[in-house]
Amino acid sequence: AQKVTQAQTEISVVEKEDVTLDCVYETRDTTYYLFWYKQPPSGELVFLIRRNSFDEQNEISGRYSWNFQKSTSSFNFTITASQVVDSAVYFCAFDGGTSYGKLTFGQGTILTVHP
Amino acid sequence: DARVTQTPRHKVTEMGQEVTMRCQPILGHNTVFWYRQTMMQGLELLAYFRNRAPLDDSGMPKDRFSAEMPDATLATLKIQPSEPRDSAVYFCASGSPTNANTEAFFGQGTRLTVV
């Protein structure tokens, strides 16, 4: 069975600091997908990124970047120059290659960015 | 702007009452998921449908929960009878999983309180 672990329950930073959210997964699948979702205080789940298991290229989108390392089964998320609006719960999720869209979520990391 | 629509957004009910939650998936999406979010269990998959057929409802308590898709534009999740432990946020998500595109888009959730 798949498992996603987000070891950091809560992180608190001051605006403009960089912050990295860790995600480690366990699976025996060779094909799979990894996701990050953001849940702001309003409660909805916002899709941020999807990676497949064959693509270990790091990705950057504005202030967000993701580091996927298959060797350590990690898919970490970094916010550069954090802003108050980044305050949210962030979830890492896993989708086995034969169960498209059926997500196993980590427990989430609460990020608070102070002004 | 296509989005998943869930109704009601909030529901307070007494123990023993029937609760029905509704979801309108994004037009054209062929897969619908129901997730439940609680503090203790986090986000967990209850059931999902593809082309209106139930594929997996193993995460759902069978004795009191039921999920249906009467048509392609409506998914329902029903609890009868409701219990205080059912208090949670229930999310619906939709997608059209393929090799290239597996992300699910979430609704804003229904916050259920059973007293």
Short mmCIF file of C-alpha atoms in Angstrom, two decimals:
data_model
loop_
_atom_site.label_atom_id
_atom_site.label_comp_id
_atom_site.label_asym_id
_atom_site.label_seq_id
_atom_site.Cartn_x
_atom_site.Cartn_y
_atom_site.Cartn_z
CA ALA A 1 0.00 0.00 0.00
CA GLN A 2 1.12 3.52 -0.70
CA LYS A 3 1.98 5.92 2.05
CA VAL A 4 2.78 9.63 2.05
CA THR A 5 4.54 11.25 4.99
CA GLN A 6 4.80 14.94 5.64
CA ALA A 7 6.92 15.03 8.76
CA GLN A 8 6.49 18.75 9.38
CA THR A 9 3.15 19.35 11.06
CA GLU A 10 3.57 23.11 11.31
CA ILE A 11 6.07 25.63 10.03
CA SER A 12 6.21 29.28 10.95
CA VAL A 13 8.35 31.79 9.05
CA VAL A 14 8.65 35.51 8.63
CA GLU A 15 7.81 37.08 5.31
CA LYS A 16 10.57 36.90 2.68
CA GLU A 17 12.13 33.82 4.21
CA ASP A 18 12.51 30.73 2.04
CA VAL A 19 10.73 27.62 3.29
CA THR A 20 10.87 23.98 2.24
CA LEU A 21 8.05 21.53 2.85
CA ASP A 22 9.11 17.90 2.92
CA CYS A 23 7.27 14.95 1.44
CA VAL A 24 8.37 11.31 1.49
CA TYR A 25 6.41 8.50 -0.11
CA GLU A 26 6.42 4.72 -0.07
CA THR A 27 5.32 2.57 -2.97
CA ARG A 28 6.15 -0.55 -4.94
CA ASP A 29 4.66 0.92 -8.10
CA THR A 30 7.09 1.76 -10.89
CA THR A 31 4.71 4.23 -12.49
CA TYR A 32 3.07 6.81 -10.30
CA TYR A 33 2.23 10.48 -9.94
CA LEU A 34 2.97 12.94 -7.19
CA PHE A 35 1.05 16.09 -6.40
CA TRP A 36 1.03 19.13 -4.21
CA TYR A 37 -2.22 20.83 -3.23
CA LYS A 38 -2.73 24.02 -1.26
CA GLN A 39 -5.63 24.52 1.15
CA PRO A 40 -5.97 28.20 2.09
CA PRO A 41 -8.06 29.32 5.07
CA SER A 42 -11.13 29.46 2.83
CA GLY A 43 -10.99 25.65 2.69
CA GLU A 44 -10.83 24.69 -0.97
CA LEU A 45 -8.07 22.46 -2.31
CA VAL A 46 -6.01 24.10 -5.02
CA PHE A 47 -3.91 22.01 -7.38
CA LEU A 48 -0.28 23.20 -7.58
CA ILE A 49 1.74 20.60 -9.45
CA ARG A 50 1.83 17.04 -10.76
CA ARG A 51 4.97 14.99 -11.50
CA ASN A 52 5.19 11.53 -12.96
CA SER A 53 7.70 8.97 -11.77
CA PHE A 54 9.73 9.09 -14.98
CA ASP A 55 10.42 12.79 -14.84
CA GLU A 56 12.91 13.78 -12.15
CA GLN A 57 13.54 17.24 -13.51
CA ASN A 58 13.09 19.93 -10.94
CA GLU A 59 10.39 22.42 -11.71
CA ILE A 60 10.12 26.12 -10.98
CA SER A 61 6.99 28.22 -11.21
CA GLY A 62 7.51 31.75 -10.01
CA ARG A 63 8.39 31.59 -6.32
CA TYR A 64 7.53 27.88 -6.15
CA SER A 65 9.94 25.07 -6.92
CA TRP A 66 9.78 21.32 -6.54
CA ASN A 67 12.58 18.82 -6.06
CA PHE A 68 11.75 15.23 -6.98
CA GLN A 69 14.34 12.62 -5.99
CA LYS A 70 13.39 9.03 -6.74
CA SER A 71 16.47 7.71 -4.93
CA THR A 72 15.19 9.05 -1.63
CA SER A 73 11.45 8.81 -2.50
CA SER A 74 11.05 12.49 -1.83
CA PHE A 75 9.13 15.28 -3.49
CA ASN A 76 9.92 18.48 -1.64
CA PHE A 77 8.34 21.88 -2.20
CA THR A 78 10.17 25.19 -1.70
CA ILE A 79 8.63 28.63 -1.52
CA THR A 80 11.16 31.40 -2.12
CA ALA A 81 10.64 34.79 -0.54
CA SER A 82 7.48 33.70 1.26
CA GLN A 83 4.50 36.02 1.52
CA VAL A 84 1.62 36.24 3.97
CA VAL A 85 -0.72 34.96 1.24
CA ASP A 86 1.25 31.69 1.20
CA SER A 87 -0.17 30.86 4.62
CA ALA A 88 -2.16 27.66 4.13
CA VAL A 89 -2.09 23.92 4.65
CA TYR A 90 -0.08 22.16 1.99
CA PHE A 91 -0.73 18.56 1.05
CA CYS A 92 1.48 16.16 -0.80
CA ALA A 93 -0.40 13.35 -2.55
CA PHE A 94 0.32 10.13 -4.42
CA ASP A 95 -1.51 8.46 -7.29
CA GLY A 96 -0.53 4.93 -8.30
CA GLY A 97 -0.04 4.51 -12.02
CA THR A 98 -3.05 2.26 -12.47
CA SER A 99 -5.51 4.27 -10.42
CA TYR A 100 -5.58 7.64 -12.11
CA GLY A 101 -6.87 10.32 -9.88
CA LYS A 102 -7.30 8.18 -6.79
CA LEU A 103 -5.13 10.11 -4.35
CA THR A 104 -3.44 9.13 -1.12
CA PHE A 105 -2.73 12.30 0.83
CA GLY A 106 -0.13 13.12 3.42
CA GLN A 107 -1.28 14.63 6.69
CA GLY A 108 -0.50 18.15 5.55
CA THR A 109 1.86 20.88 6.70
CA ILE A 110 0.42 24.07 8.16
CA LEU A 111 2.48 26.99 6.93
CA THR A 112 2.13 30.34 8.65
CA VAL A 113 3.93 33.32 7.18
CA HIS A 114 4.14 36.28 9.54
CA PRO A 115 4.47 39.84 8.27
CA ASP B 1 -14.30 29.43 -15.32
CA ALA B 2 -15.04 25.72 -14.95
CA ARG B 3 -15.27 24.47 -11.40
CA VAL B 4 -16.70 21.69 -9.29
CA THR B 5 -19.79 22.87 -7.43
CA GLN B 6 -20.87 21.37 -4.14
CA THR B 7 -24.07 21.99 -2.22
CA PRO B 8 -24.76 22.74 0.52
CA ARG B 9 -21.58 24.46 1.71
CA HIS B 10 -22.56 23.98 5.33
CA LYS B 11 -24.99 21.58 6.98
CA VAL B 12 -25.89 21.14 10.62
CA THR B 13 -28.14 18.24 11.42
CA GLU B 14 -29.24 16.14 14.34
CA MET B 15 -28.03 12.64 14.90
CA GLY B 16 -30.21 10.12 13.11
CA GLN B 17 -31.26 12.44 10.31
CA GLU B 18 -30.56 11.78 6.64
CA VAL B 19 -28.01 14.00 4.94
CA THR B 20 -27.57 14.37 1.19
CA MET B 21 -24.61 16.18 -0.32
CA ARG B 22 -24.54 17.08 -4.00
CA CYS B 23 -21.78 17.65 -6.49
CA GLN B 24 -21.76 19.00 -10.01
CA PRO B 25 -18.51 17.93 -11.68
CA ILE B 26 -16.75 19.97 -14.33
CA LEU B 27 -18.48 19.47 -17.67
CA GLY B 28 -16.74 16.78 -19.65
CA HIS B 29 -14.96 15.16 -16.74
CA ASN B 30 -15.64 11.43 -16.60
CA THR B 31 -14.37 10.66 -13.09
CA VAL B 32 -15.82 11.85 -9.80
CA PHE B 33 -14.33 11.34 -6.35
CA TRP B 34 -15.68 11.80 -2.84
CA TYR B 35 -13.14 12.58 -0.12
CA ARG B 36 -13.65 13.24 3.57
CA GLN B 37 -11.41 15.48 5.67
CA THR B 38 -11.20 15.21 9.45
CA MET B 39 -8.61 16.35 11.94
CA MET B 40 -7.87 12.78 13.01
CA GLN B 41 -7.81 10.99 9.65
CA GLY B 42 -6.87 13.79 7.30
CA LEU B 43 -8.06 13.47 3.71
CA GLU B 44 -9.34 10.04 2.80
CA LEU B 45 -11.04 8.69 -0.29
CA LEU B 46 -14.56 7.44 0.24
CA ALA B 47 -15.62 6.45 -3.27
CA TYR B 48 -15.16 7.20 -6.93
CA PHE B 49 -17.00 6.82 -10.20
CA ARG B 50 -15.86 6.63 -13.79
CA ASN B 51 -18.38 7.21 -16.55
CA ARG B 52 -21.04 7.15 -13.81
CA ALA B 53 -20.15 3.61 -12.73
CA PRO B 54 -18.89 3.08 -9.18
CA LEU B 55 -15.30 1.81 -9.28
CA ASP B 56 -14.31 1.78 -5.66
CA ASP B 57 -16.26 2.53 -2.52
CA SER B 58 -14.10 0.59 -0.10
CA GLY B 59 -13.41 3.70 1.95
CA MET B 60 -17.07 4.22 2.72
CA PRO B 61 -18.99 2.76 5.69
CA LYS B 62 -21.49 0.66 3.76
CA ASP B 63 -24.15 0.48 6.41
CA ARG B 64 -24.94 4.17 6.40
CA PHE B 65 -23.25 5.79 3.41
CA SER B 66 -24.27 5.58 -0.22
CA ALA B 67 -22.95 7.32 -3.31
CA GLU B 68 -24.62 7.60 -6.69
CA MET B 69 -24.37 9.38 -10.02
CA PRO B 70 -27.89 9.69 -11.39
CA ASP B 71 -26.50 11.48 -14.43
CA ALA B 72 -23.23 12.90 -15.71
CA THR B 73 -23.87 16.29 -14.13
CA LEU B 74 -24.76 15.16 -10.62
CA ALA B 75 -23.12 13.03 -7.96
CA THR B 76 -24.66 12.50 -4.54
CA LEU B 77 -23.37 11.27 -1.21
CA LYS B 78 -25.97 10.25 1.31
CA ILE B 79 -25.65 9.41 4.99
CA GLN B 80 -28.57 7.68 6.69
CA PRO B 81 -28.70 7.75 9.65
CA SER B 82 -26.09 10.37 10.43
CA GLU B 83 -23.90 10.16 13.54
CA PRO B 84 -21.71 12.74 15.31
CA ARG B 85 -18.58 10.94 14.08
CA ASP B 86 -19.62 11.79 10.52
CA SER B 87 -18.88 15.46 11.21
CA ALA B 88 -16.25 16.42 8.65
CA VAL B 89 -15.68 18.33 5.44
CA TYR B 90 -16.73 16.31 2.42
CA PHE B 91 -15.02 17.14 -0.84
CA CYS B 92 -16.04 16.21 -4.32
CA ALA B 93 -13.43 16.23 -7.08
CA SER B 94 -13.59 15.55 -10.78
CA GLY B 95 -11.13 14.81 -13.53
CA SER B 96 -10.52 13.00 -16.77
CA PRO B 97 -7.47 10.90 -16.02
CA THR B 98 -5.18 9.97 -18.87
CA ASN B 99 -1.50 9.17 -19.04
CA ALA B 100 -0.74 12.82 -19.56
CA ASN B 101 -3.18 14.40 -17.21
CA THR B 102 -4.27 12.95 -13.91
CA GLU B 103 -5.01 15.89 -11.65
CA ALA B 104 -8.34 16.10 -9.94
CA PHE B 105 -10.08 19.42 -9.36
CA PHE B 106 -11.78 19.86 -6.04
CA GLY B 107 -14.98 21.60 -5.04
CA GLN B 108 -15.14 23.89 -2.03
CA GLY B 109 -16.46 21.15 0.20
CA THR B 110 -19.52 20.61 2.37
CA ARG B 111 -18.87 21.14 6.06
CA LEU B 112 -21.13 18.72 7.91
CA THR B 113 -21.83 18.96 11.62
CA VAL B 114 -23.91 16.25 13.26
CA VAL B 115 -25.07 17.12 16.77
#
